[in-house]
Short mmCIF file of C-alpha atoms and ligand atoms in Angstrom, two decimals:
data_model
loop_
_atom_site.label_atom_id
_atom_site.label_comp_id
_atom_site.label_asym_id
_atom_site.label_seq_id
_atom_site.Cartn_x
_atom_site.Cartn_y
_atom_site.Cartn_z
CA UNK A 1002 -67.39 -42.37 -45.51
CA UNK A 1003 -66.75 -39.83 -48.16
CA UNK A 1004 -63.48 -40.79 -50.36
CA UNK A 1005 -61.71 -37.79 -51.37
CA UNK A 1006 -58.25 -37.73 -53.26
CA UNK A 1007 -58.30 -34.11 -54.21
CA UNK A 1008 -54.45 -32.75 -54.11
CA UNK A 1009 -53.09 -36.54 -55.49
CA UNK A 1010 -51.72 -37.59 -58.41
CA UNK A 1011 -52.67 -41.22 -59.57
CA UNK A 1012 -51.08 -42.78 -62.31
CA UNK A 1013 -52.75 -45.81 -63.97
CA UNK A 1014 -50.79 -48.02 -65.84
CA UNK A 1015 -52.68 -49.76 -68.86
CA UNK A 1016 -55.67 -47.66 -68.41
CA UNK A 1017 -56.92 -47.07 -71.80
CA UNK A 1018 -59.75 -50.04 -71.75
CA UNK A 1019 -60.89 -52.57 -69.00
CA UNK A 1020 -59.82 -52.53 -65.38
CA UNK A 1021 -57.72 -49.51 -65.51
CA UNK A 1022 -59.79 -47.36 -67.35
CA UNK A 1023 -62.83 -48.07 -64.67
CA UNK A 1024 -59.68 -47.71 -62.10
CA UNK A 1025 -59.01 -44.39 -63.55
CA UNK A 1026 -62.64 -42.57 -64.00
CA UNK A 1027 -62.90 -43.83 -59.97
CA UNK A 1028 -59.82 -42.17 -59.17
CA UNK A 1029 -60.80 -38.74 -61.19
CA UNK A 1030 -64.60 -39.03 -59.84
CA UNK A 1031 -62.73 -39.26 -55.98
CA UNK A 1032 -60.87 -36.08 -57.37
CA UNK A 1033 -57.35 -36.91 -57.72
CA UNK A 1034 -55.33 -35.72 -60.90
CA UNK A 1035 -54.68 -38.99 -63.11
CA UNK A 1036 -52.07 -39.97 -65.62
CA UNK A 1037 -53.75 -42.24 -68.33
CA UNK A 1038 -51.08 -44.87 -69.65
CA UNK A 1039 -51.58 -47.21 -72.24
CA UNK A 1040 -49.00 -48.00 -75.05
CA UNK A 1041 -50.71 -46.28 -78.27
CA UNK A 1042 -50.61 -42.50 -78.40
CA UNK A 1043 -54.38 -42.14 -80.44
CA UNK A 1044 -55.96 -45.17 -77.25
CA UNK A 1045 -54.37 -42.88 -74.47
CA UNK A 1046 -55.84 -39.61 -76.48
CA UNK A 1047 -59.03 -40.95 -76.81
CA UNK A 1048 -59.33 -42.54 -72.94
CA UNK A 1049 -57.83 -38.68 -71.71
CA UNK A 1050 -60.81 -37.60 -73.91
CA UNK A 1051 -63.66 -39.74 -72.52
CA UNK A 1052 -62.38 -39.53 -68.79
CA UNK A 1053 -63.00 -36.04 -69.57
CA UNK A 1054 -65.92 -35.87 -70.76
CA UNK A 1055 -67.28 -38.65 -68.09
CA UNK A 1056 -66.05 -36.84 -65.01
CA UNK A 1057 -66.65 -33.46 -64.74
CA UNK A 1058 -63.83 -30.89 -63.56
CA UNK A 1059 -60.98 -34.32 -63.82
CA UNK A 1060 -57.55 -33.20 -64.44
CA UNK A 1061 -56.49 -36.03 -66.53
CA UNK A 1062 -53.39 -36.09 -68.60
CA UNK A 1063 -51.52 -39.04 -70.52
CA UNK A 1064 -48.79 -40.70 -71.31
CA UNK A 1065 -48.00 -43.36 -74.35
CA UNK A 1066 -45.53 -45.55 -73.05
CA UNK A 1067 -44.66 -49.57 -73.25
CA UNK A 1068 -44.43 -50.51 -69.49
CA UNK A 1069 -43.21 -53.97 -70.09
CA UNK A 1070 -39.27 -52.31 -70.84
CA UNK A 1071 -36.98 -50.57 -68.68
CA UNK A 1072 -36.95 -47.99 -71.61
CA UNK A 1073 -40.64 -47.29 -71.70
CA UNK A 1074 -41.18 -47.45 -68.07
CA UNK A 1075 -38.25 -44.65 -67.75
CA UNK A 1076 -39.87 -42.47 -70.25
CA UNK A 1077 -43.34 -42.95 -68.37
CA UNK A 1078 -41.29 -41.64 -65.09
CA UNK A 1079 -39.62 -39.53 -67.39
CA UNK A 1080 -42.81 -37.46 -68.02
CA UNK A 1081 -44.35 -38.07 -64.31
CA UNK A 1082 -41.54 -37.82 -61.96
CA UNK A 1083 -43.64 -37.91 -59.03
CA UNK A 1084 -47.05 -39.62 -58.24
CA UNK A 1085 -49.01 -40.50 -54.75
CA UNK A 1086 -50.71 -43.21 -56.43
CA UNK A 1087 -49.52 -45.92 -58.33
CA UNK A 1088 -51.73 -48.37 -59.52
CA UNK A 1089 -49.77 -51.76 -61.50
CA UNK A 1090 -53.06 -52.64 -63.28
CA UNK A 1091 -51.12 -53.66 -67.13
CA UNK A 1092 -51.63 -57.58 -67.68
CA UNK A 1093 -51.93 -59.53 -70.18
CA UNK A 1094 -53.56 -63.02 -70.30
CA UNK A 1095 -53.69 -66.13 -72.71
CA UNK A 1096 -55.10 -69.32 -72.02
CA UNK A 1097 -52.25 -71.90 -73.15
CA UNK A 1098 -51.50 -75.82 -72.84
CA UNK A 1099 -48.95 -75.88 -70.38
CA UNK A 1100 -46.81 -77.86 -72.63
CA UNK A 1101 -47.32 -75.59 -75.55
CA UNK A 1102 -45.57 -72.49 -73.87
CA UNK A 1103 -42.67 -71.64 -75.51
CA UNK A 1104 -39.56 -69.73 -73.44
CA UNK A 1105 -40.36 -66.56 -74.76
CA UNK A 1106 -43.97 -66.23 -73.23
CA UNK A 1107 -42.96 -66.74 -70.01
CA UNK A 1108 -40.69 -64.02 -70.36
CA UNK A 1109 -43.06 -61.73 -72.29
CA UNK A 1110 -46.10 -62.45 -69.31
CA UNK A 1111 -43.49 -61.92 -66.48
CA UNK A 1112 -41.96 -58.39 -67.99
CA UNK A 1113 -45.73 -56.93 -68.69
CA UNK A 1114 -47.14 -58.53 -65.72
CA UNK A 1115 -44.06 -58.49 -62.91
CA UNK A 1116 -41.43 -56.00 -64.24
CA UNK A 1117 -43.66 -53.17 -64.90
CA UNK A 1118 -44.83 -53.02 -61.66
CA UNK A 1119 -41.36 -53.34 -60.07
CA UNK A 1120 -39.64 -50.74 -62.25
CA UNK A 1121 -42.08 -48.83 -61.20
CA UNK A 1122 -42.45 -49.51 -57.88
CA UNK A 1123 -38.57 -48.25 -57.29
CA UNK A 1124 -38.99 -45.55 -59.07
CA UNK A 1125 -42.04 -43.90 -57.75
CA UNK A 1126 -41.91 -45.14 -53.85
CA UNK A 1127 -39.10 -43.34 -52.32
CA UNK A 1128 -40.59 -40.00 -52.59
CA UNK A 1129 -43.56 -41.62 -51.01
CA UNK A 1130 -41.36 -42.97 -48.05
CA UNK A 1131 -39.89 -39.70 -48.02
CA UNK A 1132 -43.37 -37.50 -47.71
CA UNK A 1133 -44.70 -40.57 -45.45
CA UNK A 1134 -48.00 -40.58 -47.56
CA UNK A 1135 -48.31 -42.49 -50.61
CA UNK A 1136 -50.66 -45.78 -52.16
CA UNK A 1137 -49.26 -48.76 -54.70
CA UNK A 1138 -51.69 -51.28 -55.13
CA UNK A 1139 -50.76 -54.16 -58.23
CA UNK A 1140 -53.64 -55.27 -59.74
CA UNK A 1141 -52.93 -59.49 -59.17
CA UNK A 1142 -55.67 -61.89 -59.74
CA UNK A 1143 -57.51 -64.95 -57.77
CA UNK A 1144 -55.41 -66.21 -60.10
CA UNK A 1145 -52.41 -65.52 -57.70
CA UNK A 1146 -53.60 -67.90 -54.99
CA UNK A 1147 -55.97 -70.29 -57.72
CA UNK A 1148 -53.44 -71.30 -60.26
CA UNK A 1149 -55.03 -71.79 -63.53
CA UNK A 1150 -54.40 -74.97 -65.21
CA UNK A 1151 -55.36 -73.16 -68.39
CA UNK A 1152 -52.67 -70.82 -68.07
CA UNK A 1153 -49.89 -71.32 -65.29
CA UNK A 1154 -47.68 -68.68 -67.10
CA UNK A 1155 -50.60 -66.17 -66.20
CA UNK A 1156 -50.64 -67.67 -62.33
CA UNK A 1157 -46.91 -67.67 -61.76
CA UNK A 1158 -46.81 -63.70 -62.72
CA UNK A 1159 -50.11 -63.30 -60.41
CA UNK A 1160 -48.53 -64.90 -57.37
CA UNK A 1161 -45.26 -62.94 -58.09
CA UNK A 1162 -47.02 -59.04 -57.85
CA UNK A 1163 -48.53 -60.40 -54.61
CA UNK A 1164 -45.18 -61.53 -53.40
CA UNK A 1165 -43.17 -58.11 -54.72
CA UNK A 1166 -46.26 -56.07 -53.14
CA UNK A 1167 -45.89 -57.96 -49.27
CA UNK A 1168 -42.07 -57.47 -49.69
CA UNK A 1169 -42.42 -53.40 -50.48
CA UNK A 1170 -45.23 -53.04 -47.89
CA UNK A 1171 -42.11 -54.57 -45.55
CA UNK A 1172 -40.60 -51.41 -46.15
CA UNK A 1173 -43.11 -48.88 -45.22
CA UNK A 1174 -43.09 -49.94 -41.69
CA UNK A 1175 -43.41 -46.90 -39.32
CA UNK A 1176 -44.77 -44.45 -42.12
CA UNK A 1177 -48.26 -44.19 -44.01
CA UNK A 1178 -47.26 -45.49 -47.09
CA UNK A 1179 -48.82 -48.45 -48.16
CA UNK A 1180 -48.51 -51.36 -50.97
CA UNK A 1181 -51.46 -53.93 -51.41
CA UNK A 1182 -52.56 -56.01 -53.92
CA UNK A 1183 -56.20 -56.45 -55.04
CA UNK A 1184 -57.57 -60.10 -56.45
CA UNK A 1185 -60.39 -59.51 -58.91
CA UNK A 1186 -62.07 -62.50 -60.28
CA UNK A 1187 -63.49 -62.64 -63.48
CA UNK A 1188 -64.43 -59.77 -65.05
CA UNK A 1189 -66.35 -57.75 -67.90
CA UNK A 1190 -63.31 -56.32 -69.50
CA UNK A 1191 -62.50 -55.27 -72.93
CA UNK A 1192 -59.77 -58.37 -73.35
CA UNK A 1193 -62.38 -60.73 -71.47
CA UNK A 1194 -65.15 -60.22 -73.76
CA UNK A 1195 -62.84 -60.31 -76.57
CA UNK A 1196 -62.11 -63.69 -75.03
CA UNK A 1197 -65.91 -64.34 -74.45
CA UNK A 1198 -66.96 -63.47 -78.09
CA UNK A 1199 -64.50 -65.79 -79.98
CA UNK A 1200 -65.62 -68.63 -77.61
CA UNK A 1201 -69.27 -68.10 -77.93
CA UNK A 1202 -68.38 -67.95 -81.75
CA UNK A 1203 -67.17 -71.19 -81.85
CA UNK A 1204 -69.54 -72.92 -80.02
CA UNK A 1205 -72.39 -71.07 -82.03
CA UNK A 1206 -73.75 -69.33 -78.74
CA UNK A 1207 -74.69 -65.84 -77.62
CA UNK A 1208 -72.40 -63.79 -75.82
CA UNK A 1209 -74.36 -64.20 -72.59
CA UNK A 1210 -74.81 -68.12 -72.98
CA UNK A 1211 -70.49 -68.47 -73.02
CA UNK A 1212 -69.94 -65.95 -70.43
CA UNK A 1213 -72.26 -67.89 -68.17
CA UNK A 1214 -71.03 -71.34 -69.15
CA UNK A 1215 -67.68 -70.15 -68.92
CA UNK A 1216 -68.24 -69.25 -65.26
CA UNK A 1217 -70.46 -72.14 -64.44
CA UNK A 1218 -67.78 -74.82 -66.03
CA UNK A 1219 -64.37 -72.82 -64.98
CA UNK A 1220 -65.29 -71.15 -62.11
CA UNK A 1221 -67.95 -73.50 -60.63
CA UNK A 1222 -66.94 -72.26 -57.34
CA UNK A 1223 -67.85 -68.02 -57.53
CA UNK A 1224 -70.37 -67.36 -55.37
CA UNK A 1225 -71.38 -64.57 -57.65
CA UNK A 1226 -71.86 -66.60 -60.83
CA UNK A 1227 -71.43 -63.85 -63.07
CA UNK A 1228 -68.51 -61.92 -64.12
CA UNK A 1229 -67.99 -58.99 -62.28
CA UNK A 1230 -68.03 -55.68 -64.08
CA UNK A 1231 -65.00 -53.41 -63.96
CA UNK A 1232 -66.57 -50.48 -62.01
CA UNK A 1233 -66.90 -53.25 -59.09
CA UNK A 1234 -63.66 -53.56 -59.35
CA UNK A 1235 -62.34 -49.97 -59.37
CA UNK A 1236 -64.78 -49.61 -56.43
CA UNK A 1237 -61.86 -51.84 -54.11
CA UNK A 1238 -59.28 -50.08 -55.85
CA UNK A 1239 -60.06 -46.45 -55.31
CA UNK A 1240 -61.02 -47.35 -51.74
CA UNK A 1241 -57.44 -49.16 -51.10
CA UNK A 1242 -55.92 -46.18 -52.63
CA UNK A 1243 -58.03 -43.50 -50.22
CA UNK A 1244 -56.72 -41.80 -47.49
CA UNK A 1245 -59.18 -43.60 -45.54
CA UNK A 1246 -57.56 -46.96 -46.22
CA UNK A 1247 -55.22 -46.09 -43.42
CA UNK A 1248 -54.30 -49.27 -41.86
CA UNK A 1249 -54.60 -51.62 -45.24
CA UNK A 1250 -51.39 -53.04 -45.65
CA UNK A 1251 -49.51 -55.54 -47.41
CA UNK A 1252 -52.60 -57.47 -47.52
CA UNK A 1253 -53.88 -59.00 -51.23
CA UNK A 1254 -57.14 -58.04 -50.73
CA UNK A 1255 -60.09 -60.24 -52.87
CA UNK A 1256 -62.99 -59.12 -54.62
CA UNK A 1257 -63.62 -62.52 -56.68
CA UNK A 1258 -66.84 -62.71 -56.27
CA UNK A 1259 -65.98 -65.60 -52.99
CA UNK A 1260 -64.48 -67.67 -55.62
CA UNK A 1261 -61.47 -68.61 -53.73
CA UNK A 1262 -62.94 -71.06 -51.37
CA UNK A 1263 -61.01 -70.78 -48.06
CA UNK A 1264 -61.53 -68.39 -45.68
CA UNK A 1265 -58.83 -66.22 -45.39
P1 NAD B 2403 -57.52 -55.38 -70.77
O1 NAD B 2403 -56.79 -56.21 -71.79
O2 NAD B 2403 -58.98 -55.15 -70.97
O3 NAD B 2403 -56.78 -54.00 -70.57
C1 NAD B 2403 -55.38 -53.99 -70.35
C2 NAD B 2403 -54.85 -52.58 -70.58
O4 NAD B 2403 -53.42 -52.63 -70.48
C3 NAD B 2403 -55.17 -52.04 -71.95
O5 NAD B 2403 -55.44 -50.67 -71.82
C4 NAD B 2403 -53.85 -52.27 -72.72
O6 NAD B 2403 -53.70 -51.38 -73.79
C5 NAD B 2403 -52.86 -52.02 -71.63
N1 NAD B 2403 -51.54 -52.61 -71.86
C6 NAD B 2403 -51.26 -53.90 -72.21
N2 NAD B 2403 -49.94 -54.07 -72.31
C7 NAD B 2403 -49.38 -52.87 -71.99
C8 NAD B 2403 -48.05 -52.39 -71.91
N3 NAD B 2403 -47.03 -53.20 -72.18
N4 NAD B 2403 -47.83 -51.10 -71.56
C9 NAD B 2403 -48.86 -50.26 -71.27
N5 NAD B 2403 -50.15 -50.66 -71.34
C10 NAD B 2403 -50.40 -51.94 -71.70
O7 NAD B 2403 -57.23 -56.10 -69.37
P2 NAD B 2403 -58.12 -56.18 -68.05
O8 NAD B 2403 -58.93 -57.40 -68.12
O9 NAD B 2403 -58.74 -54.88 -67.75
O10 NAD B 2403 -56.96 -56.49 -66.97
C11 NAD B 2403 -56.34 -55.48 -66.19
C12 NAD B 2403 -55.59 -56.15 -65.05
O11 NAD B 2403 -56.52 -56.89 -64.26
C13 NAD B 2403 -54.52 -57.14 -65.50
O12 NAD B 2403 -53.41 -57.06 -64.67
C14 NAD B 2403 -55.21 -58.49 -65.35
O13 NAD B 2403 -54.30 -59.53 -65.14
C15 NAD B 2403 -56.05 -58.23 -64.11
N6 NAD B 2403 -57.19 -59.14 -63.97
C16 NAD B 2403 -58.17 -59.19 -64.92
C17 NAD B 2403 -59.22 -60.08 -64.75
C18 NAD B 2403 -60.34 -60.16 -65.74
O14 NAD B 2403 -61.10 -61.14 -65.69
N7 NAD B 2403 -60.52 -59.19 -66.61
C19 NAD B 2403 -59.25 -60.94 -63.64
C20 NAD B 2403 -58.24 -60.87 -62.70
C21 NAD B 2403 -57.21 -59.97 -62.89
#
């Protein structure tokens, strides 16, 4: 199988660092046109820049805009009207006591994590209904279906994409549109190793000690016992988005590393 997206458009959102921007340079290297997003107009220059340089012959343009408000999501559509490919990859994560998580940052995780997608999602997928050919695929998380205890807030707006993505793939029936979700497990990205560096600070270790503790501790159960790295990710993503994904859909697809212990 050969994936080739030449003649789409494929908008990223929050594709400046981690899983989007591996989502992205798979996208370009399958030949699609893609629309960088991130919320900083000097992190989206600089991402247009090394997608660029990384993939040869990419069209790749960007767009600075805050996809957690109706306001920056409508100048994102503003300046793409029309995409084939929408990938709802902007999260954000904290670990937080339960009992320490104040009103606001459940709102705050569900606009970034939930809204963007759905704002976007309405905008974007009638003209893909209308052409009968489009892809949305939300980034979730094993998360969704695993709920952290760590961080619930996280979990709830994890099981929510996967709940807005079944409903929209509801209403592709009959065409060759589709809506999935993807599950990746842990993984190597910019926020993670943030994450991973300030914990192997504190407990005086290397980098490579606390990202292996934290998996053998937290995530006792990956069958992988590593964190995956983002291009593994991007790998599930660009093939959910291909035109060969033809009869993927509404399914919230895993690649956790066999974390999630159940069989389907
Ligand atoms: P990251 O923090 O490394 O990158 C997130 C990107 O989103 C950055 O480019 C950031 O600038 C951008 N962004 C954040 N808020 C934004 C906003 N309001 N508007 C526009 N852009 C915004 O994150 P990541 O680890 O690559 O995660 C990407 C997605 O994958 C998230 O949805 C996350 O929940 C999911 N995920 C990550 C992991 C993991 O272990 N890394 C595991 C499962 C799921």
């Amino acid at each position: 199988m050969k994936i080739d997206l030449s003649g789409t458009t494929a908008l990223v959102t929050g594709s400046t660092s981690g899983i989007g921007h591996a989502i992205a340079k798979g996208l370009a290297t399958a030949g699609a046109k893609v629309i960088v997003n991130g919320r900083k107009q000097l992190k989206v220059d600089e991402a247009v820049a090394a997608l660029r340089a990384a993939v040869k012959g990419a069209v790749i343009e960007g767009v600075a805009a805050d996809v957690s408000t109706a306001k920056g999501c409508a100048s994102l559509v503003d300046a793409v009207p029309d995409v084939d490919i929408l990938i709802n990859n902007t999260g954000i994560f904290e670990p937080r006591d339960f009992f320490d998580i104040p009103d606001a940052d459940w709102q705050r995780f569900f606009d970034v994590n939930v809204m963007s997608g759905v704002r976007l999602a309405r905008a974007y997928m009638p003209a893909m209904l209308k052409r009968n050919w489009g892809r949305i695929v939300f980034i979730a998380s094993e998360s969704a279906i695993m709920i952290p205890k760590e961080m619930i807030h996280y979990g709830m707006t994890k099981t929510a994409q996967l709940s807005v993505s079944r409903g929209l793939a509801e209403l592709t029936r009959g065409t060759a549109v589709t809506v999935n979700a993807v599950m990746p497990g842990p993984t190597m990205s910019e926020g993670v190793e943030t994450f991973v560096k300030d914990l192997a600070r504190k407990n005086g270790q290397s980098v490579e000690t606390a990202a292996a503790n934290f998996i053998k501790e937290h995530r006792p159960s990956s069958l992988i016992q590593r964190f995956a790295k983002v291009d593994e990710i991007a790998n599930m993503v660009v093939y959910v988005a291909s035109r060969e994904a033809s009869v993927t859909n509404g399914a919230a697809l895993r690649a956790e590393g066999g974390l999630v212990p159940t069989i389907a």
